[in-house]
Amino acid sequence: MKEKHQITDKYIAELYKFTREHFVEHYDVQTELVDHLANDIEQIWVAQPQLSFNEAKIISFKKFGIFGFMDVVEQKQKVMNKRYWKILWRFVKEWFSVPKIILTASVFTVFILLFQLRVSSIIVLIAIVTLLTFEFINEMIIKYKLRIIKKRKQKLFLLEEMIHNTKSGLLLVSVFNIFNFMNVFKIDFSSLSIYWVGLSSFVVTLFLVIYYVVTFVMPSKAEELLAEVYPEYKFL
Amino acid sequence: MGNQKLYKGSLQTIILKLLAQNDKMYGYEITQKVKELTKGELKITEGALYPALHKLEAEGMLDVEVAKVGNRLRKYYKLTEHGTKETVNKLAEMQEFLKTMQQLVNPKFSLE
C-alpha cells in the first residue's frame, strides 16, 4: 500500500506514454509535463490516498483545461521557431564575414555574369529543377527516418525535428517562382539594368546560403546545437 | 476563489517576482507557491503557466537548468540579468496599475 503512493519508474514511463497519446510528440516538452504531472499526482495522493494512479492522473490532466496540453505544445513550437531562426541567422552571418565572404562574393559574381547571358534563365531553371529533385529525395529520406524514430518511441527533441525536417524545398520553390514570374511577364534577364541584375544576384546568393545552411550545415551540427539548447541533453 | 480573469494579465509579473525571490524554481513549485502565498485565492492554471514560462525564456528573461530528481528530470527556471532588470520595470508598472485602479475603484481615498 505504501509503494502505491510513490511515483515509480513504471509510472514515469506511463506518464511519458500519456503525454504522447495527448499529442505531445517531443521529448523536451514531454519531460517538463511528466515532472509536473508526477508532482501533482503525489500531491493529490496526500489529500486522497484512496485514489489509483490513473484516477489521480486524470484529475491532474483536467487542470490543463479543455485543450489539454495543446497550449503548452503550441507556445513551445512558437518559441522554438524563434530559436531556430536565431541559430540559422548565426550561421548565415558567417557567410558574410571573413573568410567565408570570399566564397559568397565569388558566387555573387558568377550570378552577375550569368544573369547577363542570353541563356541565363534556362541555366538557372535547370539548376533549380536539379536542386528540387535532390531536395525532394532528401526530404523523403528524412521523413522516413523521423517516422521510424517516432514509431520506435525514441526521444525526439522538437528542435531536432526542426533541424532535420528542413522544408528547404519551399525555399527553392520560392526562387523558382521568381523566375516563373519573370517568364510570365516576358522579362529577359539580359535586358535588365545592372542594378536589377545586382539585386537579383544578391537575392539568389542569399537564398543559396540559407539553403546550404539549412540543408547541410545545421543538420551536420545537430548534436552540438541540441546540447546547447537543451540542458537535459546530457542526461541521455 | 476570485475572478481569475483579473489576474490573467499579471501572470508574467507574478512569475518574475517569485523567481527574483527564490533563485530557481520549477513549474509545479511556482503553482504551489502562488497558491500558498495567496491562500488559494489565485490558482495559476497549468495551461497558462508553461506557455508563459516558455515565452519568458524565449525573450531571454529566463534561463533553464535541468537536474535529475529521483527518477525524473526537472526543469528549473531562473532569472537572467536581463530578466532581473525587467522584473524591476514590471513591478513598477504593476504598482502604477494598482494605484490607478485604486483611484478608479475607490476615489475617496485619493490624495489629490
PDB file of C-alpha atoms in Angstrom, chain A residues 28-165:
ATOM      1  CA  ASP A  28      11.704  18.057 -24.263  1.00  0.00           C
ATOM      2  CA  VAL A  29       8.059  19.084 -23.918  1.00  0.00           C
ATOM      3  CA  GLN A  30       7.075  15.663 -22.557  1.00  0.00           C
ATOM      4  CA  THR A  31       9.742  15.785 -19.857  1.00  0.00           C
ATOM      5  CA  GLU A  32       8.510  19.013 -18.308  1.00  0.00           C
ATOM      6  CA  LEU A  33       4.905  17.819 -18.359  1.00  0.00           C
ATOM      7  CA  VAL A  34       5.810  14.450 -16.876  1.00  0.00           C
ATOM      8  CA  ASP A  35       7.535  16.091 -13.929  1.00  0.00           C
ATOM      9  CA  HIS A  36       4.558  18.374 -13.435  1.00  0.00           C
ATOM     10  CA  LEU A  37       2.021  15.532 -13.522  1.00  0.00           C
ATOM     11  CA  ALA A  38       4.169  13.407 -11.226  1.00  0.00           C
ATOM     12  CA  ASN A  39       4.399  16.214  -8.661  1.00  0.00           C
ATOM     13  CA  ASP A  40       0.705  16.869  -8.848  1.00  0.00           C
ATOM     14  CA  ILE A  41      -0.249  13.212  -8.554  1.00  0.00           C
ATOM     15  CA  GLU A  42       1.912  12.905  -5.436  1.00  0.00           C
ATOM     16  CA  GLN A  43       0.177  15.955  -4.024  1.00  0.00           C
ATOM     17  CA  ILE A  44      -3.259  14.549  -4.878  1.00  0.00           C
ATOM     18  CA  TRP A  45      -2.336  11.308  -3.130  1.00  0.00           C
ATOM     19  CA  VAL A  46      -1.544  13.197   0.058  1.00  0.00           C
ATOM     20  CA  ALA A  47      -5.105  14.502   0.197  1.00  0.00           C
ATOM     21  CA  GLN A  48      -6.855  11.485  -1.334  1.00  0.00           C
ATOM     22  CA  PRO A  49      -4.758   8.384  -0.715  1.00  0.00           C
ATOM     23  CA  GLN A  50      -7.547   6.070  -1.847  1.00  0.00           C
ATOM     24  CA  LEU A  51      -7.216   7.131  -5.500  1.00  0.00           C
ATOM     25  CA  SER A  52      -5.459   4.916  -8.024  1.00  0.00           C
ATOM     26  CA  PHE A  53      -2.613   6.228 -10.164  1.00  0.00           C
ATOM     27  CA  ASN A  54      -4.908   6.548 -13.167  1.00  0.00           C
ATOM     28  CA  GLU A  55      -7.608   8.400 -11.266  1.00  0.00           C
ATOM     29  CA  ALA A  56      -5.101  10.878  -9.869  1.00  0.00           C
ATOM     30  CA  LYS A  57      -3.538  11.279 -13.306  1.00  0.00           C
ATOM     31  CA  ILE A  58      -6.890  12.198 -14.865  1.00  0.00           C
ATOM     32  CA  ILE A  59      -7.608  14.755 -12.124  1.00  0.00           C
ATOM     33  CA  SER A  60      -4.229  16.308 -12.735  1.00  0.00           C
ATOM     34  CA  PHE A  61      -4.645  16.330 -16.515  1.00  0.00           C
ATOM     35  CA  LYS A  62      -8.034  18.042 -16.270  1.00  0.00           C
ATOM     36  CA  LYS A  63      -6.350  21.039 -14.657  1.00  0.00           C
ATOM     37  CA  PHE A  64      -4.795  21.808 -18.023  1.00  0.00           C
ATOM     38  CA  GLY A  65      -8.236  22.756 -19.315  1.00  0.00           C
ATOM     39  CA  ILE A  66     -10.253  21.563 -22.271  1.00  0.00           C
ATOM     40  CA  PHE A  67      -7.390  21.937 -24.724  1.00  0.00           C
ATOM     41  CA  GLY A  68      -5.192  19.674 -22.648  1.00  0.00           C
ATOM     42  CA  PHE A  69      -1.522  20.051 -23.492  1.00  0.00           C
ATOM     43  CA  MET A  70      -2.199  21.903 -26.744  1.00  0.00           C
ATOM     44  CA  ASP A  71      -1.481  25.409 -25.399  1.00  0.00           C
ATOM     45  CA  VAL A  72       1.807  24.251 -23.973  1.00  0.00           C
ATOM     46  CA  VAL A  73       2.786  22.497 -27.212  1.00  0.00           C
ATOM     47  CA  GLU A  74       1.803  25.442 -29.414  1.00  0.00           C
ATOM     48  CA  GLN A  75       3.673  28.019 -27.381  1.00  0.00           C
ATOM     49  CA  LYS A  76       6.724  25.803 -27.235  1.00  0.00           C
ATOM     50  CA  GLN A  77       6.650  25.461 -31.012  1.00  0.00           C
ATOM     51  CA  LYS A  78       6.500  29.230 -31.437  1.00  0.00           C
ATOM     52  CA  VAL A  79       9.390  29.704 -29.038  1.00  0.00           C
ATOM     53  CA  MET A  80      11.473  27.027 -30.725  1.00  0.00           C
ATOM     54  CA  ASN A  81      10.767  28.513 -34.144  1.00  0.00           C
ATOM     55  CA  LYS A  82      12.272  31.776 -32.980  1.00  0.00           C
ATOM     56  CA  ARG A  83      15.224  29.927 -31.581  1.00  0.00           C
ATOM     57  CA  TYR A  84      15.694  28.074 -34.884  1.00  0.00           C
ATOM     58  CA  TRP A  85      15.749  31.321 -36.866  1.00  0.00           C
ATOM     59  CA  LYS A  86      18.251  32.812 -34.450  1.00  0.00           C
ATOM     60  CA  ILE A  87      20.595  29.860 -34.907  1.00  0.00           C
ATOM     61  CA  LEU A  88      20.068  29.946 -38.669  1.00  0.00           C
ATOM     62  CA  TRP A  89      20.900  33.641 -38.736  1.00  0.00           C
ATOM     63  CA  ARG A  90      24.082  32.982 -36.756  1.00  0.00           C
ATOM     64  CA  PHE A  91      25.310  30.553 -39.424  1.00  0.00           C
ATOM     65  CA  VAL A  92      24.176  32.712 -42.353  1.00  0.00           C
ATOM     66  CA  LYS A  93      26.081  35.678 -40.925  1.00  0.00           C
ATOM     67  CA  GLU A  94      29.279  33.638 -41.079  1.00  0.00           C
ATOM     68  CA  TRP A  95      28.974  33.606 -44.867  1.00  0.00           C
ATOM     69  CA  PHE A  96      29.046  37.375 -44.897  1.00  0.00           C
ATOM     70  CA  SER A  97      32.150  37.779 -42.802  1.00  0.00           C
ATOM     71  CA  VAL A  98      35.791  36.890 -43.331  1.00  0.00           C
ATOM     72  CA  PRO A  99      36.883  34.341 -44.513  1.00  0.00           C
ATOM     73  CA  LYS A 100      33.706  32.829 -45.976  1.00  0.00           C
ATOM     74  CA  ILE A 101      32.636  36.095 -47.575  1.00  0.00           C
ATOM     75  CA  ILE A 102      35.260  35.495 -50.269  1.00  0.00           C
ATOM     76  CA  LEU A 103      33.332  32.443 -51.416  1.00  0.00           C
ATOM     77  CA  THR A 104      29.999  34.251 -51.120  1.00  0.00           C
ATOM     78  CA  ALA A 105      31.336  37.145 -53.174  1.00  0.00           C
ATOM     79  CA  SER A 106      32.591  34.737 -55.836  1.00  0.00           C
ATOM     80  CA  VAL A 107      29.181  33.079 -56.072  1.00  0.00           C
ATOM     81  CA  PHE A 108      27.600  36.507 -56.290  1.00  0.00           C
ATOM     82  CA  THR A 109      29.959  37.495 -59.114  1.00  0.00           C
ATOM     83  CA  VAL A 110      29.202  34.301 -61.004  1.00  0.00           C
ATOM     84  CA  PHE A 111      25.481  35.069 -60.785  1.00  0.00           C
ATOM     85  CA  ILE A 112      26.041  38.623 -62.006  1.00  0.00           C
ATOM     86  CA  LEU A 113      27.936  37.326 -65.022  1.00  0.00           C
ATOM     87  CA  LEU A 114      25.457  34.526 -65.588  1.00  0.00           C
ATOM     88  CA  PHE A 115      22.389  36.756 -65.457  1.00  0.00           C
ATOM     89  CA  GLN A 116      23.781  38.925 -68.196  1.00  0.00           C
ATOM     90  CA  LEU A 117      23.923  35.997 -70.614  1.00  0.00           C
ATOM     91  CA  ARG A 118      21.023  35.447 -73.003  1.00  0.00           C
ATOM     92  CA  VAL A 119      20.599  31.840 -71.902  1.00  0.00           C
ATOM     93  CA  SER A 120      20.673  32.693 -68.180  1.00  0.00           C
ATOM     94  CA  SER A 121      17.069  31.825 -67.363  1.00  0.00           C
ATOM     95  CA  ILE A 122      17.440  28.362 -68.899  1.00  0.00           C
ATOM     96  CA  ILE A 123      20.596  27.664 -66.929  1.00  0.00           C
ATOM     97  CA  VAL A 124      19.005  28.887 -63.711  1.00  0.00           C
ATOM     98  CA  LEU A 125      15.867  26.850 -64.301  1.00  0.00           C
ATOM     99  CA  ILE A 126      17.856  23.685 -64.950  1.00  0.00           C
ATOM    100  CA  ALA A 127      19.858  24.324 -61.775  1.00  0.00           C
ATOM    101  CA  ILE A 128      16.733  24.842 -59.676  1.00  0.00           C
ATOM    102  CA  VAL A 129      14.979  21.776 -61.073  1.00  0.00           C
ATOM    103  CA  THR A 130      18.066  19.683 -60.309  1.00  0.00           C
ATOM    104  CA  LEU A 131      18.207  21.042 -56.771  1.00  0.00           C
ATOM    105  CA  LEU A 132      14.488  20.483 -56.296  1.00  0.00           C
ATOM    106  CA  THR A 133      14.814  16.861 -57.379  1.00  0.00           C
ATOM    107  CA  PHE A 134      17.670  16.349 -54.961  1.00  0.00           C
ATOM    108  CA  GLU A 135      15.702  18.101 -52.227  1.00  0.00           C
ATOM    109  CA  PHE A 136      12.618  16.012 -52.886  1.00  0.00           C
ATOM    110  CA  ILE A 137      14.562  12.765 -52.477  1.00  0.00           C
ATOM    111  CA  ASN A 138      16.370  14.132 -49.422  1.00  0.00           C
ATOM    112  CA  GLU A 139      13.114  15.110 -47.724  1.00  0.00           C
ATOM    113  CA  MET A 140      11.593  11.703 -48.408  1.00  0.00           C
ATOM    114  CA  ILE A 141      14.556  10.034 -46.701  1.00  0.00           C
ATOM    115  CA  ILE A 142      14.334  12.379 -43.708  1.00  0.00           C
ATOM    116  CA  LYS A 143      10.579  11.936 -43.309  1.00  0.00           C
ATOM    117  CA  TYR A 144      11.071   8.175 -43.378  1.00  0.00           C
ATOM    118  CA  LYS A 145      13.777   8.366 -40.701  1.00  0.00           C
ATOM    119  CA  LEU A 146      11.695  10.628 -38.458  1.00  0.00           C
ATOM    120  CA  ARG A 147       8.738   8.303 -38.799  1.00  0.00           C
ATOM    121  CA  ILE A 148      10.836   5.376 -37.671  1.00  0.00           C
ATOM    122  CA  ILE A 149      12.112   7.326 -34.661  1.00  0.00           C
ATOM    123  CA  LYS A 150       8.557   8.258 -33.676  1.00  0.00           C
ATOM    124  CA  LYS A 151       7.320   4.722 -34.189  1.00  0.00           C
ATOM    125  CA  ARG A 152      10.033   3.270 -32.002  1.00  0.00           C
ATOM    126  CA  LYS A 153       9.203   5.994 -29.475  1.00  0.00           C
ATOM    127  CA  GLN A 154      12.751   7.158 -29.261  1.00  0.00           C
ATOM    128  CA  LYS A 155      13.438  10.502 -27.725  1.00  0.00           C
ATOM    129  CA  LEU A 156      12.936  13.096 -30.392  1.00  0.00           C
ATOM    130  CA  PHE A 157      13.515  16.732 -29.464  1.00  0.00           C
ATOM    131  CA  LEU A 158      11.433  19.499 -31.011  1.00  0.00           C
ATOM    132  CA  LEU A 159      14.478  21.358 -32.297  1.00  0.00           C
ATOM    133  CA  GLU A 160      15.901  18.080 -33.600  1.00  0.00           C
ATOM    134  CA  GLU A 161      12.861  17.583 -35.800  1.00  0.00           C
ATOM    135  CA  MET A 162      13.054  21.190 -36.998  1.00  0.00           C
ATOM    136  CA  ILE A 163      16.721  20.847 -37.891  1.00  0.00           C
ATOM    137  CA  HIS A 164      16.229  17.673 -39.875  1.00  0.00           C
ATOM    138  CA  ASN A 165      12.820  18.356 -41.324  1.00  0.00           C
TER     139      ASN A 165
END
